PDB file of N, CA and C in Angstrom:
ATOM      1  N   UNK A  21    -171.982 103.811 201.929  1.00 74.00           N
ATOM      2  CA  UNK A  21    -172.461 102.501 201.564  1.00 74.00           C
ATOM      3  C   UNK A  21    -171.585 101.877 200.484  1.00 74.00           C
ATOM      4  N   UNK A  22    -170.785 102.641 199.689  1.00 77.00           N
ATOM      5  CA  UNK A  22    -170.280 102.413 198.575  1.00 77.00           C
ATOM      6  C   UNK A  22    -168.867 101.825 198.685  1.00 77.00           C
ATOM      7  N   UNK A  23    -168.073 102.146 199.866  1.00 79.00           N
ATOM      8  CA  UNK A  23    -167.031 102.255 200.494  1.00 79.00           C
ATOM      9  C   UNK A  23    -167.065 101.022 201.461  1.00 79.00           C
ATOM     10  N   UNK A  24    -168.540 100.589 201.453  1.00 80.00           N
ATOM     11  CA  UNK A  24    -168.345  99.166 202.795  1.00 80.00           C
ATOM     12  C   UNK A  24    -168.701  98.076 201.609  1.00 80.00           C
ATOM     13  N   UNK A  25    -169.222  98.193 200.585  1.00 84.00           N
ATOM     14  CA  UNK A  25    -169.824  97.107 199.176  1.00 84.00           C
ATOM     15  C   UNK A  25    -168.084  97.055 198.890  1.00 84.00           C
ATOM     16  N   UNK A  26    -167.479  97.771 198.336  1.00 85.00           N
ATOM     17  CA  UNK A  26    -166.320  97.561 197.984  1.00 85.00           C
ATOM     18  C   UNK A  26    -165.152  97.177 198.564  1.00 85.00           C
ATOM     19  N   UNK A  27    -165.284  97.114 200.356  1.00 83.00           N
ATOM     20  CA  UNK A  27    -164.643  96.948 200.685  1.00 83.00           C
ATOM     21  C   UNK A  27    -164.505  95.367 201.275  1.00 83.00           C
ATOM     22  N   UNK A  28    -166.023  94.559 201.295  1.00 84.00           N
ATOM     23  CA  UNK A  28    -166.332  93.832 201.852  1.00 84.00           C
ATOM     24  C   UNK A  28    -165.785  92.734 200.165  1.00 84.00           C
ATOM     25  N   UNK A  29    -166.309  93.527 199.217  1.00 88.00           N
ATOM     26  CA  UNK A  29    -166.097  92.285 197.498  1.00 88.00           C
ATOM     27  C   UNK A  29    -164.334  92.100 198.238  1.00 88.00           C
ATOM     28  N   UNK A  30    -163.428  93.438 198.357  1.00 86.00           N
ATOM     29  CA  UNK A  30    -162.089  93.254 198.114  1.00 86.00           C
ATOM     30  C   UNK A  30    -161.789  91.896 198.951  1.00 86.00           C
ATOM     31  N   UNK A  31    -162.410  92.658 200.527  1.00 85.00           N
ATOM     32  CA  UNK A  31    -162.207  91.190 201.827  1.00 85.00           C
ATOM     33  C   UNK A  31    -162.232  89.675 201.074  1.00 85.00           C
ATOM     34  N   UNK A  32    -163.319  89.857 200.325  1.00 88.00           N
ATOM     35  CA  UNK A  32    -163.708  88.275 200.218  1.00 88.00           C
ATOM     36  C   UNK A  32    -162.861  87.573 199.191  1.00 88.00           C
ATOM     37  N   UNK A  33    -162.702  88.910 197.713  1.00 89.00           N
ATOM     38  CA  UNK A  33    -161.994  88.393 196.966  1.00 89.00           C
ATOM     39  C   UNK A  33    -160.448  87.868 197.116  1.00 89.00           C
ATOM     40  N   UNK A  34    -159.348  88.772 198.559  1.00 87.00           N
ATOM     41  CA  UNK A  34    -158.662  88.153 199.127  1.00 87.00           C
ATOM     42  C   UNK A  34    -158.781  87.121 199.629  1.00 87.00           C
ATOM     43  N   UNK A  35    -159.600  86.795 200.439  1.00 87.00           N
ATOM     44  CA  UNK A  35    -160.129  85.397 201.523  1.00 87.00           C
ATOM     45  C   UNK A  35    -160.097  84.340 200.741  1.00 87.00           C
ATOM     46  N   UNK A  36    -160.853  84.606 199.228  1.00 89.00           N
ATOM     47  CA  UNK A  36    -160.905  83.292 198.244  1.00 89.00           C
ATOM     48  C   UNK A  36    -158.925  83.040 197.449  1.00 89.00           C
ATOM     49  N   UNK A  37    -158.783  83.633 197.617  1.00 88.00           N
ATOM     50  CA  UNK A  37    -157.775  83.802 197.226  1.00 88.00           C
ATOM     51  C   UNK A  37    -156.478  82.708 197.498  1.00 88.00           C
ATOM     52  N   UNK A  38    -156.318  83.652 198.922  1.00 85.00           N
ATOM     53  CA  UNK A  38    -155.906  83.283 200.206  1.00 85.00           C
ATOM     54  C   UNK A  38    -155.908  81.796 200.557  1.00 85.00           C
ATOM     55  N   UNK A  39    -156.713  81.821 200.441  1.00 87.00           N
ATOM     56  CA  UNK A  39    -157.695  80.155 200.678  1.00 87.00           C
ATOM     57  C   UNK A  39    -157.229  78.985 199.726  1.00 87.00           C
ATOM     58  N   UNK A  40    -157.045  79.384 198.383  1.00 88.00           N
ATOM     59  CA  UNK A  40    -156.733  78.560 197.508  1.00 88.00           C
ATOM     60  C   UNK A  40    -155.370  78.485 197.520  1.00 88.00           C
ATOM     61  N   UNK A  41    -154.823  79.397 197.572  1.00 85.00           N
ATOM     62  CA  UNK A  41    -153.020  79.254 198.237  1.00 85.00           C
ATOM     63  C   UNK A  41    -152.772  78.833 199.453  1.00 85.00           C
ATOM     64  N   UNK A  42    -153.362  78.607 199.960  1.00 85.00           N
ATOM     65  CA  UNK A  42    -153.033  77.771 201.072  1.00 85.00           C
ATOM     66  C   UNK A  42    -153.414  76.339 200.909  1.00 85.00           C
ATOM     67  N   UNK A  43    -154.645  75.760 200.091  1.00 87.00           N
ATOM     68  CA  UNK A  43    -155.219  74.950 199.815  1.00 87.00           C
ATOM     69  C   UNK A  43    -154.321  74.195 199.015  1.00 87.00           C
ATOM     70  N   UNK A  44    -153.466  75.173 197.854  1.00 85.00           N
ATOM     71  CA  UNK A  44    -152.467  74.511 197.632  1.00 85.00           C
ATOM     72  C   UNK A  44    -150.917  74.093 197.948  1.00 85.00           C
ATOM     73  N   UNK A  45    -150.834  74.889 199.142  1.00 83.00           N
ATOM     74  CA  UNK A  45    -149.258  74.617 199.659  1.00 83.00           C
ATOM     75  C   UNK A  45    -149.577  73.732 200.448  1.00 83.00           C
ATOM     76  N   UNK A  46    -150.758  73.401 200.849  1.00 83.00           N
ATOM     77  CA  UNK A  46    -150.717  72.059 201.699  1.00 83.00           C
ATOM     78  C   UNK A  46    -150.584  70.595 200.602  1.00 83.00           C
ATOM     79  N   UNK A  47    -150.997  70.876 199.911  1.00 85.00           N
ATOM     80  CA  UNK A  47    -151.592  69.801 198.877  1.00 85.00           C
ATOM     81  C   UNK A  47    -149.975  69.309 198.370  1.00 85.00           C
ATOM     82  N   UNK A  48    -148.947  70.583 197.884  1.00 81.00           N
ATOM     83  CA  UNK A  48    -147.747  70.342 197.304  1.00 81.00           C
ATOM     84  C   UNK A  48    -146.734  70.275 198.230  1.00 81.00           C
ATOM     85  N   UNK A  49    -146.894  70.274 199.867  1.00 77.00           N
ATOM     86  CA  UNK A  49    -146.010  69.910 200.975  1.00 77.00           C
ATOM     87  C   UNK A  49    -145.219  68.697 200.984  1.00 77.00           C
ATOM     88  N   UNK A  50    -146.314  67.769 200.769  1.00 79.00           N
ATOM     89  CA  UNK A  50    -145.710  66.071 200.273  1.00 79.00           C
ATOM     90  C   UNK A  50    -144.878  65.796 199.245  1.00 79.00           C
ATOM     91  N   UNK A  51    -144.987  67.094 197.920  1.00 78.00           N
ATOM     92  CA  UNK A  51    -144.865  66.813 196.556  1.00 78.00           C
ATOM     93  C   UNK A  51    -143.092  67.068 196.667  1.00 78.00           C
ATOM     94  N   UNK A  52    -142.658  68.277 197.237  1.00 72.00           N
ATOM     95  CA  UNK A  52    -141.717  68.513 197.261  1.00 72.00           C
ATOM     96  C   UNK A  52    -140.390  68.268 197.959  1.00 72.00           C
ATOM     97  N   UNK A  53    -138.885  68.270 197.496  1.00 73.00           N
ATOM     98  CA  UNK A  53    -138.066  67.604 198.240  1.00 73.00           C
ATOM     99  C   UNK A  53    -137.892  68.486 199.451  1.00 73.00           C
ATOM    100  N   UNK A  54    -136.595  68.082 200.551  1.00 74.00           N
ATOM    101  CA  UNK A  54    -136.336  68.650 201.619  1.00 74.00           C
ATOM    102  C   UNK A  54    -136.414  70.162 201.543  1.00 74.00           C
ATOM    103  N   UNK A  55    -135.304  70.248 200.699  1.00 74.00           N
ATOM    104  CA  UNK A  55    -134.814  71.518 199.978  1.00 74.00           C
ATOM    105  C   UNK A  55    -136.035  72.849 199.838  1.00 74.00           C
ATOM    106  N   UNK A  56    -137.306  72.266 199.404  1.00 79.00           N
ATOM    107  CA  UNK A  56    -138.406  73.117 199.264  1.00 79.00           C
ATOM    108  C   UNK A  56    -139.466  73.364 200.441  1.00 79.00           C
ATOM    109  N   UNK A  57    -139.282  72.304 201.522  1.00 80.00           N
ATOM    110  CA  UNK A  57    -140.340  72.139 202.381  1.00 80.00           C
ATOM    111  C   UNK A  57    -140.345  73.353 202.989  1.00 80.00           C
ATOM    112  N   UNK A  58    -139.008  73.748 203.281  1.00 82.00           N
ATOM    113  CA  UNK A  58    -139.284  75.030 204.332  1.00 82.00           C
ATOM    114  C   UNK A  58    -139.717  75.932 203.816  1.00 82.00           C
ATOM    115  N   UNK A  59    -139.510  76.485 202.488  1.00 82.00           N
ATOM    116  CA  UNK A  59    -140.009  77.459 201.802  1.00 82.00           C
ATOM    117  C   UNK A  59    -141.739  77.328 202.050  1.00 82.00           C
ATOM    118  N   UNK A  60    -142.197  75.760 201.603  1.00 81.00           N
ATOM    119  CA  UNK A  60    -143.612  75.670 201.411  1.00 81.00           C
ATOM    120  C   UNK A  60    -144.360  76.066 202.892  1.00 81.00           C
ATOM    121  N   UNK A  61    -143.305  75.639 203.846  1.00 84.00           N
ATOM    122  CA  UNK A  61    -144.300  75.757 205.492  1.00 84.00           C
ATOM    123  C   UNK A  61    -144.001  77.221 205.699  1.00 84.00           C
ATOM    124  N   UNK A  62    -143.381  78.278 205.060  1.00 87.00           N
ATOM    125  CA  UNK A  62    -143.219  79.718 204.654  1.00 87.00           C
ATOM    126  C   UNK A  62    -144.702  80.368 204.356  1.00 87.00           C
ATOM    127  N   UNK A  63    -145.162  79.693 203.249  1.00 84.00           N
ATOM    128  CA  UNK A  63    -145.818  79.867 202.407  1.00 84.00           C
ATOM    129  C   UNK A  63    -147.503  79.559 203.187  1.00 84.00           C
ATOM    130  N   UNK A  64    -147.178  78.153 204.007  1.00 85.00           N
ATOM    131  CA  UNK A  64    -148.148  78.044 204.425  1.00 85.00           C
ATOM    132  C   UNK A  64    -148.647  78.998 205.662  1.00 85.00           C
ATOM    133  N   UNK A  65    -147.849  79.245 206.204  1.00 90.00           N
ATOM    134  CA  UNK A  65    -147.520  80.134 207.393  1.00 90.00           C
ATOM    135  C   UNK A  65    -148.296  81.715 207.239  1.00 90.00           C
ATOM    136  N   UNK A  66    -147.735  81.569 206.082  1.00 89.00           N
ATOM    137  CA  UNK A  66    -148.155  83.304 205.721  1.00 89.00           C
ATOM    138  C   UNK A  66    -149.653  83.368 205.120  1.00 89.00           C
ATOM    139  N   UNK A  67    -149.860  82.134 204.164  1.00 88.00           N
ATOM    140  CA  UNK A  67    -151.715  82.158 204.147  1.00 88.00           C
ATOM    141  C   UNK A  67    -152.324  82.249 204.812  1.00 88.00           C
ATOM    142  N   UNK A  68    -152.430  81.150 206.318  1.00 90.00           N
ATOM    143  CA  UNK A  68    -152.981  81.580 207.062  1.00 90.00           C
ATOM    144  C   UNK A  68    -152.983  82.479 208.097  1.00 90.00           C
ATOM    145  N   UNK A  69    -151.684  83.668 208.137  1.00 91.00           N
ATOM    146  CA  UNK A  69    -151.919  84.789 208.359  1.00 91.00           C
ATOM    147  C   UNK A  69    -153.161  85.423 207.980  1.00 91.00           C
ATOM    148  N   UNK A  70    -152.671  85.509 206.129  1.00 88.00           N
ATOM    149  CA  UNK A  70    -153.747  86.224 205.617  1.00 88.00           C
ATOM    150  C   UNK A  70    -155.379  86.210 205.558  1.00 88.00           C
ATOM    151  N   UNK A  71    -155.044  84.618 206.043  1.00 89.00           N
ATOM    152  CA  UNK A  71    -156.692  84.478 205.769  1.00 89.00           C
ATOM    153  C   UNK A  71    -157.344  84.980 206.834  1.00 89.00           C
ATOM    154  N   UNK A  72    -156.646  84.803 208.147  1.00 91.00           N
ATOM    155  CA  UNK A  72    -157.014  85.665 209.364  1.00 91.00           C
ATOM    156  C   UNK A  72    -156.939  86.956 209.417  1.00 91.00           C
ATOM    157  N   UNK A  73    -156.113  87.249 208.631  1.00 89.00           N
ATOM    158  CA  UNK A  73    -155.816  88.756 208.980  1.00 89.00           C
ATOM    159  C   UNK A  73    -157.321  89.097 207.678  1.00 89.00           C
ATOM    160  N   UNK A  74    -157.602  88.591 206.230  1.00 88.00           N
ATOM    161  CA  UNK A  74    -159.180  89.053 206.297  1.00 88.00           C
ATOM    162  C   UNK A  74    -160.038  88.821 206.674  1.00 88.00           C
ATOM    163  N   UNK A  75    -160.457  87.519 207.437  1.00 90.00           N
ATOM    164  CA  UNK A  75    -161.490  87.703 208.397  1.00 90.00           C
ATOM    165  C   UNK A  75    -161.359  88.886 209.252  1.00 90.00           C
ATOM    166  N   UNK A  76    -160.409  89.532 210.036  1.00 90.00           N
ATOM    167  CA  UNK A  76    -160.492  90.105 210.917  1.00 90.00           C
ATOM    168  C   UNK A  76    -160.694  91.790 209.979  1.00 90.00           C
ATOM    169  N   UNK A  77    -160.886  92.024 208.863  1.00 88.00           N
ATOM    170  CA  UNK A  77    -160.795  92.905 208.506  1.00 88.00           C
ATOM    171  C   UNK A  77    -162.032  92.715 207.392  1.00 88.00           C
ATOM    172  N   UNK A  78    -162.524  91.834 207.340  1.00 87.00           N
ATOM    173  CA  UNK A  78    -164.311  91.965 207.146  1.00 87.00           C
ATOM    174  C   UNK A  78    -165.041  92.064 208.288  1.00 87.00           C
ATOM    175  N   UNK A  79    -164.602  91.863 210.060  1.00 90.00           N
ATOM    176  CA  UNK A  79    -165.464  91.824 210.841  1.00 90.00           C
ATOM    177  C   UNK A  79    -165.383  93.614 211.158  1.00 90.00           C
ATOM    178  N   UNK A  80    -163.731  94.078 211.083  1.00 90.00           N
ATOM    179  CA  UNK A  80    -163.648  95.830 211.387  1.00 90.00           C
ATOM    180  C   UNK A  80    -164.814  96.298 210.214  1.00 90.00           C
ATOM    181  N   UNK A  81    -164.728  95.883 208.805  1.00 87.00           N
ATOM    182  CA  UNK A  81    -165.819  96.878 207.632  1.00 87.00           C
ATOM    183  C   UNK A  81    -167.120  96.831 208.509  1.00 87.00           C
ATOM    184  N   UNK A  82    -167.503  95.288 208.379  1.00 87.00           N
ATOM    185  CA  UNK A  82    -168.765  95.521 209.421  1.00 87.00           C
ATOM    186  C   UNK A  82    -169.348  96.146 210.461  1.00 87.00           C
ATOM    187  N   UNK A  83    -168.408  96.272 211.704  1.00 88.00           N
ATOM    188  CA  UNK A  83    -168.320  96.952 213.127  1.00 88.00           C
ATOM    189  C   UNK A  83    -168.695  98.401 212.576  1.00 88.00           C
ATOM    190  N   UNK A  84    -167.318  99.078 211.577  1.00 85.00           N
ATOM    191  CA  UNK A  84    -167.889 100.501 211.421  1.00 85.00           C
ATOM    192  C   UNK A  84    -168.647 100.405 210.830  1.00 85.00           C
ATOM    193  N   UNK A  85    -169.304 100.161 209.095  1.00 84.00           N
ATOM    194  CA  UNK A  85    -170.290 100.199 208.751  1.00 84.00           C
ATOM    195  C   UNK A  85    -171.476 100.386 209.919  1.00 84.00           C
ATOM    196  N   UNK A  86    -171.931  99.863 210.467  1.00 84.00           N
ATOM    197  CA  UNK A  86    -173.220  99.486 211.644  1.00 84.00           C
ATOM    198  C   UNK A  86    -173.028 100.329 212.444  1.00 84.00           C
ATOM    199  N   UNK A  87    -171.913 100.406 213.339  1.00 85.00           N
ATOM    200  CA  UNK A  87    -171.403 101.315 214.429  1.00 85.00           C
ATOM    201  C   UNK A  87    -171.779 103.200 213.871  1.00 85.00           C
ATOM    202  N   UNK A  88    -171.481 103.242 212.245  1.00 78.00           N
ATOM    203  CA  UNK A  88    -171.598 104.317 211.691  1.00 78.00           C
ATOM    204  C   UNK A  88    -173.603 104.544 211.406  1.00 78.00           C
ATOM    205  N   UNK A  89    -174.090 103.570 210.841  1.00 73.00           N
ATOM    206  CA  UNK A  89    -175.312 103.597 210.685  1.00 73.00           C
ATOM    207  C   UNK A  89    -176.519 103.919 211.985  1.00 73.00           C
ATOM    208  N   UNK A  90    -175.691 103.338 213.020  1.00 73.00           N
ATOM    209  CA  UNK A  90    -176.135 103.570 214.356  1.00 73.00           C
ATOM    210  C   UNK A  90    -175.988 104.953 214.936  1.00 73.00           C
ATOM    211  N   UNK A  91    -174.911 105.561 214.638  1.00 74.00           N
ATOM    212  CA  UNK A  91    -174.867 106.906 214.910  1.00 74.00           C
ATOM    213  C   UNK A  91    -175.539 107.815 214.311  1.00 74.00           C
ATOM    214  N   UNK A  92    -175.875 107.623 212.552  1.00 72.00           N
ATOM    215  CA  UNK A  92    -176.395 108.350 211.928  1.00 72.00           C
ATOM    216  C   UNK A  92    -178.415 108.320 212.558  1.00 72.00           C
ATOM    217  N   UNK A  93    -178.473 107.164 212.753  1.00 72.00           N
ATOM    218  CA  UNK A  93    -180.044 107.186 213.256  1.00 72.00           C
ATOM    219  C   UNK A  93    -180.163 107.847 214.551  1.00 72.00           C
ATOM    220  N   UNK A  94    -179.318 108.088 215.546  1.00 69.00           N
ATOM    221  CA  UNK A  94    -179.955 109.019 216.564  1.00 69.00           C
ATOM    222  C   UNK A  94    -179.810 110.078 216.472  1.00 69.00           C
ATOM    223  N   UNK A  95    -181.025 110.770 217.162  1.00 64.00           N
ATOM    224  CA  UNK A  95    -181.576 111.937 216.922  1.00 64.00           C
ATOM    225  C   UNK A  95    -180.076 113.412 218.042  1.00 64.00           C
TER     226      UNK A  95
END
């Protein structure tokens, strides 16, 4: 139980994270000259990797968590 609480704070605390860096490379896309754009659509590119890649890795904590709880209840 201790191992899915901690693993689910880490998920989220990435996700928020994640989220706000991306929130801001969109925001500073306009701000910057030619020279920087590609870096920023880099940047943007790779947030929303991440942000997918923790959704998809709060839905695996969940699956086993449950999948595990389910096993432990039959007899």
């Amino acid at each position: 139980m201790a191992d899915f609480i901690a693993s689910m704070i880490a998920g989220i605390i990435t996700l928020i994270i994640c989220a706000r860096g991306l929130y801001a490379s969109i925001i500073s896309f306009s701000l910057f000259d030619s020279t920087f754009k590609w870096f920023d659509a880099f940047v943007i590119v790779l947030m929303v990797v991440n942000v997918i890649g923790c959704f998809a890795v709060i839905i695996f904590v969940c699956r086993e968590f449950f999948f595990e709880r389910k096993r432990e209840s039959k007899p």
